[in-house]
Amino acid sequence: MSTSPGAAVTRAASAVRPSRQVPVLWLALLAAPVATAGNAAVLILGDLGRSLGTTTATASWLVTVFALALAIATPPFAALLRRRGTRAALWLAATCVAAGTALVAVSPWLPLLLVGRAGQAAGGAGLMAVAVNLAGTTRRMGVISAGTGILGAVGPLLGERLTDAVSWRAALSVLAVTLLAVPAVGRHTAPAPHPAGDRFDARGALLLAALSGGLVLLPSHPLPALAVAAVAAALLAAHVRRRPDGYVPAAALRSRPFRGSVLTALALSGSYFTLLFAVPRLIADRTGRPMASVAVGQSAALIAGSLLTLGFAAVAARLGRRTVRGVLLAAGTLAAVTTVLAHDAIVLLAALGPAVFAATAANATQSVVAASAVSGRRRPAAIGLFQLGYLMGGALGPALATVLVLR
């Protein structure tokens, strides 16, 4: 096992490197606002629903679509980095963020808002991939990870404050901040390399996207989503047998450590994001406090859990894989059980600490397992699939919270 998640991700990244090292604060600014943008809608779903003339459950699609697009776009941008280099990926991602934010800022219709959020998320996935690719060292990866965790933690509070002071459109447009870093990062990127010789596996990418979408829709539309997921899974399995080195490498799927790491990250991420959206409503229902009043306490719990992740990741390599996974699963279970049983606002908020710790520490430590499960040129694809699994939890969480609590 690698001594750190940052080293594993860096080794798994594209062989394309910058001509000069990018200052790490620019990379943090490139990646961290994506987490803020994803969480900014946690406390304003009611405002969104009232403004759009719809229900809170329907408004939650603005969150689900963002998370799903972020997940689905991650592997294609990893492939683009490998084939075309960082410069092409950087500017394509920036264009997606700018176009999506423009739609969010002006559109009066929910369907067009959903398109805008999907564009933002796709661009955010590319910017995160570029930041990881350009990090270069474990210490620089740590700065990026810390920034992402902390800004993600303050996302709900920031979204609630921007909605009160300006509008919910401002809250949903915070990702535009990342564009400030694009010119600075672009000046340090290397010229695009010659395209890779292997042909892009478009069919594999399409089938994986269909499978991911079907799984995310399971909580809200069980029967049609199950049908889509089942058909996509069958077709994808057959495709992987025909093209074992394609978009979904067969070597990764055959690896038990890889499968275990992905399932762990998916489960803990899904649990965390479910609680993230459910806890404010549960506090309102069980204690009578308005959801907006929990913003500060929620941010404090999330920041504490994120900081705990940094310390745990530093010692995880000495604990062994089973011990690490056991700690993470125990923390996630504690958070879920506490949320189900507690009726005190402070206890419910405190449960978010172990929840975010379990999810973010799983992302950090299990990515090492995923990277070491395959070798050589398959590692970028394996890391992309692992991140897809983690981000799928971010898409499933709001959908589960909507079905269980928000209706």
mmCIF file of C-alpha atoms in Angstrom:
data_model
loop_
_atom_site.group_PDB
_atom_site.id
_atom_site.type_symbol
_atom_site.label_atom_id
_atom_site.label_comp_id
_atom_site.label_asym_id
_atom_site.label_seq_id
_atom_site.Cartn_x
_atom_site.Cartn_y
_atom_site.Cartn_z
ATOM 1 C CA MET A 1 0.000 0.000 0.000
ATOM 2 C CA SER A 2 1.164 3.505 -0.752
ATOM 3 C CA THR A 3 2.200 5.694 2.118
ATOM 4 C CA SER A 4 -0.461 8.265 1.254
ATOM 5 C CA PRO A 5 -3.572 8.727 -0.882
ATOM 6 C CA GLY A 6 -2.013 11.724 -2.588
ATOM 7 C CA ALA A 7 0.894 9.634 -3.833
ATOM 8 C CA ALA A 8 -1.417 6.979 -5.210
ATOM 9 C CA VAL A 9 -3.563 9.486 -7.034
ATOM 10 C CA THR A 10 -0.515 11.238 -8.416
ATOM 11 C CA ARG A 11 0.973 7.995 -9.731
ATOM 12 C CA ALA A 12 -2.378 7.064 -11.236
ATOM 13 C CA ALA A 13 -2.762 10.382 -13.023
ATOM 14 C CA SER A 14 -1.986 11.035 -16.644
ATOM 15 C CA ALA A 15 1.595 10.981 -17.824
ATOM 16 C CA VAL A 16 1.100 14.505 -19.104
ATOM 17 C CA ARG A 17 2.875 16.988 -16.790
ATOM 18 C CA PRO A 18 3.004 20.767 -16.607
ATOM 19 C CA SER A 19 5.973 22.560 -18.050
ATOM 20 C CA ARG A 20 6.276 24.554 -14.783
ATOM 21 C CA GLN A 21 4.856 23.703 -11.402
ATOM 22 C CA VAL A 22 1.532 25.411 -10.752
ATOM 23 C CA PRO A 23 1.306 27.229 -7.381
ATOM 24 C CA VAL A 24 -0.745 24.961 -5.160
ATOM 25 C CA LEU A 25 -3.149 27.673 -4.022
ATOM 26 C CA TRP A 26 -4.286 28.107 -7.618
ATOM 27 C CA LEU A 27 -4.937 24.372 -7.790
ATOM 28 C CA ALA A 28 -6.900 24.502 -4.538
ATOM 29 C CA LEU A 29 -8.989 27.361 -5.917
ATOM 30 C CA LEU A 30 -9.537 25.331 -9.085
ATOM 31 C CA ALA A 31 -10.910 22.276 -7.251
ATOM 32 C CA ALA A 32 -12.320 23.277 -3.853
ATOM 33 C CA PRO A 33 -15.317 25.408 -4.986
ATOM 34 C CA VAL A 34 -16.807 22.309 -6.631
ATOM 35 C CA ALA A 35 -17.560 20.878 -3.190
ATOM 36 C CA THR A 36 -19.023 24.212 -2.079
ATOM 37 C CA ALA A 37 -21.289 24.334 -5.122
ATOM 38 C CA GLY A 38 -22.509 20.795 -4.531
ATOM 39 C CA ASN A 39 -23.508 21.523 -0.923
ATOM 40 C CA ALA A 40 -24.770 25.100 -1.345
ATOM 41 C CA ALA A 41 -28.364 23.964 -1.903
ATOM 42 C CA VAL A 42 -28.655 21.821 1.249
ATOM 43 C CA LEU A 43 -30.538 24.429 3.318
ATOM 44 C CA ILE A 44 -32.350 26.331 0.549
ATOM 45 C CA LEU A 45 -34.429 23.623 -1.112
ATOM 46 C CA GLY A 46 -37.585 25.138 0.362
ATOM 47 C CA ASP A 47 -36.723 28.566 -1.087
ATOM 48 C CA LEU A 48 -35.970 26.973 -4.436
ATOM 49 C CA GLY A 49 -39.298 25.148 -4.488
ATOM 50 C CA ARG A 50 -41.313 28.249 -3.561
ATOM 51 C CA SER A 51 -39.527 30.433 -6.109
ATOM 52 C CA LEU A 52 -40.010 27.903 -8.893
ATOM 53 C CA GLY A 53 -43.592 27.113 -7.914
ATOM 54 C CA THR A 54 -42.883 23.486 -7.141
ATOM 55 C CA THR A 55 -42.264 21.173 -4.194
ATOM 56 C CA THR A 56 -39.105 20.750 -2.166
ATOM 57 C CA ALA A 57 -38.805 17.203 -3.477
ATOM 58 C CA THR A 58 -38.881 18.419 -7.074
ATOM 59 C CA ALA A 59 -36.416 21.216 -6.337
ATOM 60 C CA SER A 60 -34.018 18.609 -4.931
ATOM 61 C CA TRP A 61 -33.412 17.481 -8.517
ATOM 62 C CA LEU A 62 -31.119 20.501 -8.808
ATOM 63 C CA VAL A 63 -28.886 18.736 -6.291
ATOM 64 C CA THR A 64 -29.275 15.228 -7.683
ATOM 65 C CA VAL A 65 -28.532 16.302 -11.264
ATOM 66 C CA PHE A 66 -25.423 18.195 -10.143
ATOM 67 C CA ALA A 67 -24.081 15.190 -8.259
ATOM 68 C CA LEU A 68 -24.930 12.740 -11.047
ATOM 69 C CA ALA A 69 -23.315 14.895 -13.749
ATOM 70 C CA LEU A 70 -20.238 15.334 -11.555
ATOM 71 C CA ALA A 71 -19.943 11.573 -11.197
ATOM 72 C CA ILE A 72 -20.561 10.694 -14.837
ATOM 73 C CA ALA A 73 -18.214 13.385 -16.200
ATOM 74 C CA THR A 74 -15.237 12.333 -14.080
ATOM 75 C CA PRO A 75 -14.064 9.272 -16.100
ATOM 76 C CA PRO A 76 -14.394 11.045 -19.500
ATOM 77 C CA PHE A 77 -12.275 13.956 -18.302
ATOM 78 C CA ALA A 78 -9.683 11.490 -16.999
ATOM 79 C CA ALA A 79 -9.589 9.991 -20.512
ATOM 80 C CA LEU A 80 -9.350 13.460 -22.091
ATOM 81 C CA LEU A 81 -6.394 14.312 -19.870
ATOM 82 C CA ARG A 82 -4.591 11.169 -20.933
ATOM 83 C CA ARG A 83 -5.320 11.612 -24.625
ATOM 84 C CA ARG A 84 -5.228 15.395 -25.160
ATOM 85 C CA GLY A 85 -3.390 16.861 -22.182
ATOM 86 C CA THR A 86 -4.204 19.265 -19.382
ATOM 87 C CA ARG A 87 -4.697 22.362 -21.508
ATOM 88 C CA ALA A 88 -7.581 20.931 -23.524
ATOM 89 C CA ALA A 89 -9.263 19.521 -20.417
ATOM 90 C CA LEU A 90 -8.814 22.786 -18.486
ATOM 91 C CA TRP A 91 -10.405 25.042 -21.063
ATOM 92 C CA LEU A 92 -13.211 22.637 -21.938
ATOM 93 C CA ALA A 93 -14.064 22.336 -18.231
ATOM 94 C CA ALA A 94 -13.960 26.114 -17.779
ATOM 95 C CA THR A 95 -16.297 26.562 -20.737
ATOM 96 C CA CYS A 96 -18.771 24.106 -19.218
ATOM 97 C CA VAL A 97 -18.694 25.936 -15.869
ATOM 98 C CA ALA A 98 -19.195 29.346 -17.492
ATOM 99 C CA ALA A 99 -22.041 28.210 -19.746
ATOM 100 C CA GLY A 100 -23.777 26.300 -16.954
ATOM 101 C CA THR A 101 -23.509 29.215 -14.528
ATOM 102 C CA ALA A 102 -24.953 31.591 -17.132
ATOM 103 C CA LEU A 103 -27.997 29.346 -17.503
ATOM 104 C CA VAL A 104 -28.442 29.105 -13.732
ATOM 105 C CA ALA A 105 -28.214 32.888 -13.394
ATOM 106 C CA VAL A 106 -30.937 33.770 -15.919
ATOM 107 C CA SER A 107 -33.221 30.803 -16.577
ATOM 108 C CA PRO A 108 -36.771 31.044 -15.186
ATOM 109 C CA TRP A 109 -37.592 27.381 -15.909
ATOM 110 C CA LEU A 110 -36.607 24.342 -13.890
ATOM 111 C CA PRO A 111 -35.670 22.147 -16.905
ATOM 112 C CA LEU A 112 -33.198 24.773 -18.146
ATOM 113 C CA LEU A 113 -31.869 25.229 -14.620
ATOM 114 C CA LEU A 114 -31.208 21.483 -14.520
ATOM 115 C CA VAL A 115 -29.249 21.753 -17.771
ATOM 116 C CA GLY A 116 -27.237 24.589 -16.265
ATOM 117 C CA ARG A 117 -26.466 22.637 -13.096
ATOM 118 C CA ALA A 118 -25.392 19.645 -15.183
ATOM 119 C CA GLY A 119 -23.059 21.877 -17.194
ATOM 120 C CA GLN A 120 -21.572 23.326 -14.008
ATOM 121 C CA ALA A 121 -20.996 19.854 -12.593
ATOM 122 C CA ALA A 122 -19.417 18.471 -15.758
ATOM 123 C CA GLY A 123 -17.004 21.387 -15.814
ATOM 124 C CA GLY A 124 -16.325 20.966 -12.107
ATOM 125 C CA ALA A 125 -15.393 17.329 -12.682
ATOM 126 C CA GLY A 126 -12.866 18.413 -15.299
ATOM 127 C CA LEU A 127 -11.351 21.095 -13.084
ATOM 128 C CA MET A 128 -10.943 18.636 -10.210
ATOM 129 C CA ALA A 129 -9.282 16.143 -12.561
ATOM 130 C CA VAL A 130 -6.877 18.824 -13.811
ATOM 131 C CA ALA A 131 -5.997 19.877 -10.244
ATOM 132 C CA VAL A 132 -5.168 16.287 -9.250
ATOM 133 C CA ASN A 133 -3.147 15.791 -12.424
ATOM 134 C CA LEU A 134 -1.044 18.896 -11.754
ATOM 135 C CA ALA A 135 -0.533 18.391 -8.005
ATOM 136 C CA GLY A 136 2.689 16.406 -8.331
ATOM 137 C CA THR A 137 3.452 15.757 -4.641
ATOM 138 C CA THR A 138 1.718 14.343 -1.599
ATOM 139 C CA ARG A 139 1.953 17.638 0.285
ATOM 140 C CA ARG A 140 0.301 19.558 -2.564
ATOM 141 C CA MET A 141 -2.429 16.928 -2.803
ATOM 142 C CA GLY A 142 -3.009 17.412 0.921
ATOM 143 C CA VAL A 143 -3.574 21.138 0.452
ATOM 144 C CA ILE A 144 -6.090 20.483 -2.313
ATOM 145 C CA SER A 145 -7.907 17.834 -0.269
ATOM 146 C CA ALA A 146 -8.036 20.030 2.832
ATOM 147 C CA GLY A 147 -9.407 22.955 0.850
ATOM 148 C CA THR A 148 -12.047 20.779 -0.764
ATOM 149 C CA GLY A 149 -13.184 19.340 2.555
ATOM 150 C CA ILE A 150 -13.381 22.667 4.371
ATOM 151 C CA LEU A 151 -15.110 24.571 1.571
ATOM 152 C CA GLY A 152 -17.541 21.694 1.136
ATOM 153 C CA ALA A 153 -18.312 21.924 4.847
ATOM 154 C CA VAL A 154 -19.186 25.619 4.689
ATOM 155 C CA GLY A 155 -21.245 25.163 1.518
ATOM 156 C CA PRO A 156 -24.643 24.824 3.263
ATOM 157 C CA LEU A 157 -24.047 27.903 5.428
ATOM 158 C CA LEU A 158 -22.748 29.938 2.484
ATOM 159 C CA GLY A 159 -25.723 28.934 0.340
ATOM 160 C CA GLU A 160 -28.172 29.924 3.063
ATOM 161 C CA ARG A 161 -26.470 33.292 3.650
ATOM 162 C CA LEU A 162 -26.257 34.137 -0.064
ATOM 163 C CA THR A 163 -29.921 33.275 -0.505
ATOM 164 C CA ASP A 164 -30.888 35.636 2.325
ATOM 165 C CA ALA A 165 -28.613 38.465 1.175
ATOM 166 C CA VAL A 166 -28.911 38.186 -2.617
ATOM 167 C CA SER A 167 -30.913 35.269 -4.057
ATOM 168 C CA TRP A 168 -30.808 31.528 -4.485
ATOM 169 C CA ARG A 169 -29.328 32.107 -7.948
ATOM 170 C CA ALA A 170 -26.226 33.552 -6.298
ATOM 171 C CA ALA A 171 -26.015 30.477 -4.073
ATOM 172 C CA LEU A 172 -26.171 28.174 -7.097
ATOM 173 C CA SER A 173 -23.552 30.230 -8.947
ATOM 174 C CA VAL A 174 -20.696 30.014 -6.425
ATOM 175 C CA LEU A 175 -18.816 27.599 -8.688
ATOM 176 C CA ALA A 176 -17.968 30.557 -10.937
ATOM 177 C CA VAL A 177 -15.290 31.503 -8.384
ATOM 178 C CA THR A 178 -13.162 28.663 -9.716
ATOM 179 C CA LEU A 179 -12.835 30.459 -13.057
ATOM 180 C CA LEU A 180 -10.509 32.952 -11.376
ATOM 181 C CA ALA A 181 -7.864 30.229 -11.230
ATOM 182 C CA VAL A 182 -8.161 29.083 -14.851
ATOM 183 C CA PRO A 183 -5.882 31.703 -16.533
ATOM 184 C CA ALA A 184 -3.168 31.251 -13.879
ATOM 185 C CA VAL A 185 -3.270 27.469 -14.181
ATOM 186 C CA GLY A 186 -3.435 27.670 -17.962
ATOM 187 C CA ARG A 187 -0.154 29.600 -18.108
ATOM 188 C CA HIS A 188 1.618 26.640 -16.506
ATOM 189 C CA THR A 189 0.161 23.800 -18.554
ATOM 190 C CA ALA A 190 2.273 21.951 -21.087
ATOM 191 C CA PRO A 191 1.450 21.917 -24.793
ATOM 192 C CA ALA A 192 -1.000 19.196 -25.754
ATOM 193 C CA PRO A 193 0.733 15.889 -26.525
ATOM 194 C CA HIS A 194 0.077 13.760 -29.544
ATOM 195 C CA PRO A 195 -3.230 11.916 -29.142
ATOM 196 C CA ALA A 196 -2.991 8.495 -27.578
ATOM 197 C CA GLY A 197 -3.031 5.676 -30.057
ATOM 198 C CA ASP A 198 -5.900 3.723 -28.520
ATOM 199 C CA ARG A 199 -9.423 4.469 -29.711
ATOM 200 C CA PHE A 200 -11.808 5.999 -27.176
ATOM 201 C CA ASP A 201 -14.362 3.458 -25.978
ATOM 202 C CA ALA A 202 -17.511 5.507 -26.607
ATOM 203 C CA ARG A 203 -19.863 2.529 -26.221
ATOM 204 C CA GLY A 204 -18.418 1.632 -22.836
ATOM 205 C CA ALA A 205 -18.732 5.253 -21.686
ATOM 206 C CA LEU A 206 -22.371 5.439 -22.802
ATOM 207 C CA LEU A 207 -23.327 2.160 -21.130
ATOM 208 C CA LEU A 208 -21.624 3.166 -17.880
ATOM 209 C CA ALA A 209 -23.468 6.499 -17.915
ATOM 210 C CA ALA A 210 -26.781 4.709 -18.471
ATOM 211 C CA LEU A 211 -26.070 2.305 -15.606
ATOM 212 C CA SER A 212 -25.121 5.173 -13.290
ATOM 213 C CA GLY A 213 -28.239 7.146 -14.164
ATOM 214 C CA GLY A 214 -30.469 4.135 -13.610
ATOM 215 C CA LEU A 215 -29.001 3.506 -10.168
ATOM 216 C CA VAL A 216 -29.443 7.133 -9.096
ATOM 217 C CA LEU A 217 -33.090 7.109 -10.179
ATOM 218 C CA LEU A 218 -33.898 3.940 -8.213
ATOM 219 C CA PRO A 219 -35.205 5.727 -5.077
ATOM 220 C CA SER A 220 -37.604 7.985 -6.989
ATOM 221 C CA HIS A 221 -38.601 5.800 -9.970
ATOM 222 C CA PRO A 222 -37.877 2.197 -8.914
ATOM 223 C CA LEU A 223 -39.331 0.126 -11.755
ATOM 224 C CA PRO A 224 -38.176 2.076 -14.847
ATOM 225 C CA ALA A 225 -34.824 2.825 -13.217
ATOM 226 C CA LEU A 226 -34.303 -0.840 -12.369
ATOM 227 C CA ALA A 227 -35.109 -1.804 -15.954
ATOM 228 C CA VAL A 228 -32.613 0.742 -17.348
ATOM 229 C CA ALA A 229 -29.913 -0.302 -14.881
ATOM 230 C CA ALA A 230 -30.418 -4.019 -15.549
ATOM 231 C CA VAL A 231 -30.264 -3.644 -19.332
ATOM 232 C CA ALA A 232 -27.247 -1.323 -19.131
ATOM 233 C CA ALA A 233 -25.448 -3.686 -16.751
ATOM 234 C CA ALA A 234 -26.020 -6.686 -19.021
ATOM 235 C CA LEU A 235 -24.861 -4.824 -22.119
ATOM 236 C CA LEU A 236 -21.857 -3.389 -20.277
ATOM 237 C CA ALA A 237 -20.817 -6.830 -19.017
ATOM 238 C CA ALA A 238 -20.911 -8.181 -22.557
ATOM 239 C CA HIS A 239 -19.008 -5.159 -23.835
ATOM 240 C CA VAL A 240 -16.260 -5.548 -21.209
ATOM 241 C CA ARG A 241 -15.758 -9.169 -22.300
ATOM 242 C CA ARG A 242 -15.319 -7.991 -25.895
ATOM 243 C CA ARG A 243 -13.081 -5.049 -24.984
ATOM 244 C CA PRO A 244 -11.346 -5.833 -21.677
ATOM 245 C CA ASP A 245 -8.984 -2.834 -21.906
ATOM 246 C CA GLY A 246 -11.672 -0.299 -22.766
ATOM 247 C CA TYR A 247 -13.443 2.381 -20.755
ATOM 248 C CA VAL A 248 -14.174 -0.121 -17.946
ATOM 249 C CA PRO A 249 -11.047 -2.307 -17.543
ATOM 250 C CA ALA A 250 -11.830 -5.964 -16.883
ATOM 251 C CA ALA A 251 -8.725 -6.231 -14.693
ATOM 252 C CA ALA A 252 -10.207 -3.733 -12.244
ATOM 253 C CA LEU A 253 -13.565 -5.490 -12.087
ATOM 254 C CA ARG A 254 -11.877 -8.843 -11.411
ATOM 255 C CA SER A 255 -9.894 -7.393 -8.507
ATOM 256 C CA ARG A 256 -11.470 -8.042 -5.101
ATOM 257 C CA PRO A 257 -9.587 -5.134 -3.437
ATOM 258 C CA PHE A 258 -10.816 -2.785 -6.153
ATOM 259 C CA ARG A 259 -14.430 -3.911 -5.795
ATOM 260 C CA GLY A 260 -14.236 -3.631 -2.022
ATOM 261 C CA SER A 261 -12.797 -0.127 -2.145
ATOM 262 C CA VAL A 262 -15.474 1.105 -4.560
ATOM 263 C CA LEU A 263 -18.351 -0.426 -2.588
ATOM 264 C CA THR A 264 -17.020 0.993 0.680
ATOM 265 C CA ALA A 265 -16.697 4.474 -0.777
ATOM 266 C CA LEU A 266 -20.138 4.263 -2.412
ATOM 267 C CA ALA A 267 -21.867 3.124 0.785
ATOM 268 C CA LEU A 268 -20.249 5.676 3.080
ATOM 269 C CA SER A 269 -20.603 8.528 0.607
ATOM 270 C CA GLY A 270 -24.264 7.688 0.042
ATOM 271 C CA SER A 271 -24.893 7.557 3.793
ATOM 272 C CA TYR A 272 -23.169 10.888 4.397
ATOM 273 C CA PHE A 273 -24.987 12.768 1.659
ATOM 274 C CA THR A 274 -28.316 11.303 2.760
ATOM 275 C CA LEU A 275 -27.720 12.594 6.290
ATOM 276 C CA LEU A 276 -26.433 15.938 5.007
ATOM 277 C CA PHE A 277 -29.800 16.671 3.422
ATOM 278 C CA ALA A 278 -31.994 14.829 5.929
ATOM 279 C CA VAL A 279 -30.639 16.146 9.253
ATOM 280 C CA PRO A 280 -31.844 19.780 8.871
ATOM 281 C CA ARG A 281 -35.378 18.563 8.121
ATOM 282 C CA LEU A 282 -35.248 16.040 10.965
ATOM 283 C CA ILE A 283 -34.212 18.807 13.373
ATOM 284 C CA ALA A 284 -37.108 20.951 12.177
ATOM 285 C CA ASP A 285 -39.571 18.070 12.552
ATOM 286 C CA ARG A 286 -38.299 16.692 15.875
ATOM 287 C CA THR A 287 -37.325 19.896 17.700
ATOM 288 C CA GLY A 288 -39.337 22.636 15.993
ATOM 289 C CA ARG A 289 -36.274 24.622 14.977
ATOM 290 C CA PRO A 290 -36.231 26.090 11.446
ATOM 291 C CA MET A 291 -33.764 24.476 9.076
ATOM 292 C CA ALA A 292 -31.918 27.753 8.507
ATOM 293 C CA SER A 293 -31.045 27.977 12.200
ATOM 294 C CA VAL A 294 -28.861 24.860 12.041
ATOM 295 C CA ALA A 295 -26.457 26.241 9.415
ATOM 296 C CA VAL A 296 -23.658 27.246 11.781
ATOM 297 C CA GLY A 297 -23.802 24.048 13.824
ATOM 298 C CA GLN A 298 -23.871 21.947 10.676
ATOM 299 C CA SER A 299 -20.793 23.690 9.281
ATOM 300 C CA ALA A 300 -18.916 23.232 12.568
ATOM 301 C CA ALA A 301 -19.648 19.489 12.616
ATOM 302 C CA LEU A 302 -18.605 19.078 8.981
ATOM 303 C CA ILE A 303 -15.364 21.021 9.415
ATOM 304 C CA ALA A 304 -14.467 18.950 12.481
ATOM 305 C CA GLY A 305 -15.063 15.720 10.579
ATOM 306 C CA SER A 306 -13.043 16.968 7.602
ATOM 307 C CA LEU A 307 -10.086 17.902 9.815
ATOM 308 C CA LEU A 308 -10.225 14.479 11.462
ATOM 309 C CA THR A 309 -9.846 12.960 8.013
ATOM 310 C CA LEU A 310 -6.487 14.664 7.518
ATOM 311 C CA GLY A 311 -5.067 13.103 10.680
ATOM 312 C CA PHE A 312 -6.515 9.682 9.957
ATOM 313 C CA ALA A 313 -5.176 9.603 6.407
ATOM 314 C CA ALA A 314 -1.680 10.295 7.754
ATOM 315 C CA VAL A 315 -1.679 7.146 9.946
ATOM 316 C CA ALA A 316 -3.919 4.882 7.843
ATOM 317 C CA ALA A 317 -1.010 3.215 6.033
ATOM 318 C CA ARG A 318 0.243 1.805 9.361
ATOM 319 C CA LEU A 319 -3.122 0.384 10.406
ATOM 320 C CA GLY A 320 -3.755 -2.161 7.651
ATOM 321 C CA ARG A 321 -6.585 -2.302 5.152
ATOM 322 C CA ARG A 322 -9.018 -4.284 7.292
ATOM 323 C CA THR A 323 -8.540 -2.026 10.308
ATOM 324 C CA VAL A 324 -8.992 1.099 8.215
ATOM 325 C CA ARG A 325 -12.138 -0.224 6.599
ATOM 326 C CA GLY A 326 -13.483 -1.348 9.977
ATOM 327 C CA VAL A 327 -12.970 2.126 11.480
ATOM 328 C CA LEU A 328 -14.679 3.788 8.547
ATOM 329 C CA LEU A 329 -17.667 1.446 8.541
ATOM 330 C CA ALA A 330 -18.036 1.815 12.312
ATOM 331 C CA ALA A 331 -18.042 5.612 12.034
ATOM 332 C CA GLY A 332 -20.592 5.546 9.230
ATOM 333 C CA THR A 333 -22.824 3.146 11.145
ATOM 334 C CA LEU A 334 -22.611 5.271 14.307
ATOM 335 C CA ALA A 335 -23.680 8.350 12.357
ATOM 336 C CA ALA A 336 -26.645 6.592 10.735
ATOM 337 C CA VAL A 337 -27.901 4.954 13.950
ATOM 338 C CA THR A 338 -27.561 8.208 15.895
ATOM 339 C CA THR A 339 -29.579 10.065 13.280
ATOM 340 C CA VAL A 340 -32.375 7.512 13.395
ATOM 341 C CA LEU A 341 -32.640 7.452 17.196
ATOM 342 C CA ALA A 342 -31.737 10.980 18.349
ATOM 343 C CA HIS A 343 -34.295 13.718 19.045
ATOM 344 C CA ASP A 344 -31.934 16.434 20.267
ATOM 345 C CA ALA A 345 -30.701 19.016 17.757
ATOM 346 C CA ILE A 346 -27.127 19.017 19.060
ATOM 347 C CA VAL A 347 -26.889 15.223 18.878
ATOM 348 C CA LEU A 348 -28.308 15.192 15.362
ATOM 349 C CA LEU A 349 -25.808 17.812 14.232
ATOM 350 C CA ALA A 350 -22.965 15.970 15.939
ATOM 351 C CA ALA A 351 -23.818 12.847 13.930
ATOM 352 C CA LEU A 352 -22.699 14.674 10.796
ATOM 353 C CA GLY A 353 -19.106 14.682 12.107
ATOM 354 C CA PRO A 354 -18.524 10.913 11.929
ATOM 355 C CA ALA A 355 -20.586 10.786 8.732
ATOM 356 C CA VAL A 356 -18.372 13.225 6.841
ATOM 357 C CA PHE A 357 -15.257 11.668 8.374
ATOM 358 C CA ALA A 358 -16.263 8.195 7.174
ATOM 359 C CA ALA A 359 -17.021 9.417 3.652
ATOM 360 C CA THR A 360 -14.018 11.673 3.103
ATOM 361 C CA ALA A 361 -11.577 9.294 4.785
ATOM 362 C CA ALA A 362 -12.939 6.498 2.607
ATOM 363 C CA ASN A 363 -12.275 8.643 -0.445
ATOM 364 C CA ALA A 364 -8.707 9.275 0.714
ATOM 365 C CA THR A 365 -7.740 5.783 1.907
ATOM 366 C CA GLN A 366 -9.720 3.541 -0.419
ATOM 367 C CA SER A 367 -8.406 5.402 -3.462
ATOM 368 C CA VAL A 368 -5.016 3.952 -2.520
ATOM 369 C CA VAL A 369 -6.489 0.471 -2.632
ATOM 370 C CA ALA A 370 -8.153 1.139 -5.978
ATOM 371 C CA ALA A 371 -4.939 2.509 -7.475
ATOM 372 C CA SER A 372 -2.834 -0.433 -6.294
ATOM 373 C CA ALA A 373 -5.364 -3.022 -7.475
ATOM 374 C CA VAL A 374 -4.332 -2.605 -11.123
ATOM 375 C CA SER A 375 -1.063 -1.778 -12.801
ATOM 376 C CA GLY A 376 0.426 0.594 -15.331
ATOM 377 C CA ARG A 377 -1.785 2.285 -17.857
ATOM 378 C CA ARG A 378 -5.004 0.929 -16.322
ATOM 379 C CA ARG A 379 -4.554 3.021 -13.173
ATOM 380 C CA PRO A 380 -6.049 6.270 -14.526
ATOM 381 C CA ALA A 381 -9.191 4.363 -15.549
ATOM 382 C CA ALA A 382 -9.339 2.624 -12.177
ATOM 383 C CA ILE A 383 -9.058 5.930 -10.314
ATOM 384 C CA GLY A 384 -11.777 7.384 -12.534
ATOM 385 C CA LEU A 385 -14.090 4.468 -11.788
ATOM 386 C CA PHE A 386 -13.371 4.726 -8.074
ATOM 387 C CA GLN A 387 -14.228 8.423 -8.100
ATOM 388 C CA LEU A 388 -17.382 7.579 -10.027
ATOM 389 C CA GLY A 389 -18.374 5.206 -7.222
ATOM 390 C CA TYR A 390 -17.711 7.827 -4.540
ATOM 391 C CA LEU A 391 -19.565 10.565 -6.404
ATOM 392 C CA MET A 392 -22.459 8.210 -7.099
ATOM 393 C CA GLY A 393 -23.029 8.295 -3.353
ATOM 394 C CA GLY A 394 -23.300 12.060 -3.645
ATOM 395 C CA ALA A 395 -26.011 11.605 -6.257
ATOM 396 C CA LEU A 396 -27.885 8.859 -4.410
ATOM 397 C CA GLY A 397 -27.851 10.707 -1.068
ATOM 398 C CA PRO A 398 -30.174 13.593 -2.005
ATOM 399 C CA ALA A 399 -32.490 11.175 -3.820
ATOM 400 C CA LEU A 400 -32.720 8.918 -0.747
ATOM 401 C CA ALA A 401 -33.222 11.923 1.539
ATOM 402 C CA THR A 402 -36.059 13.108 -0.673
ATOM 403 C CA VAL A 403 -37.832 9.759 -0.525
ATOM 404 C CA LEU A 404 -37.260 9.222 3.214
ATOM 405 C CA VAL A 405 -37.565 12.713 4.696
ATOM 406 C CA LEU A 406 -38.109 15.643 2.338
ATOM 407 C CA ARG A 407 -41.457 14.700 0.825
#
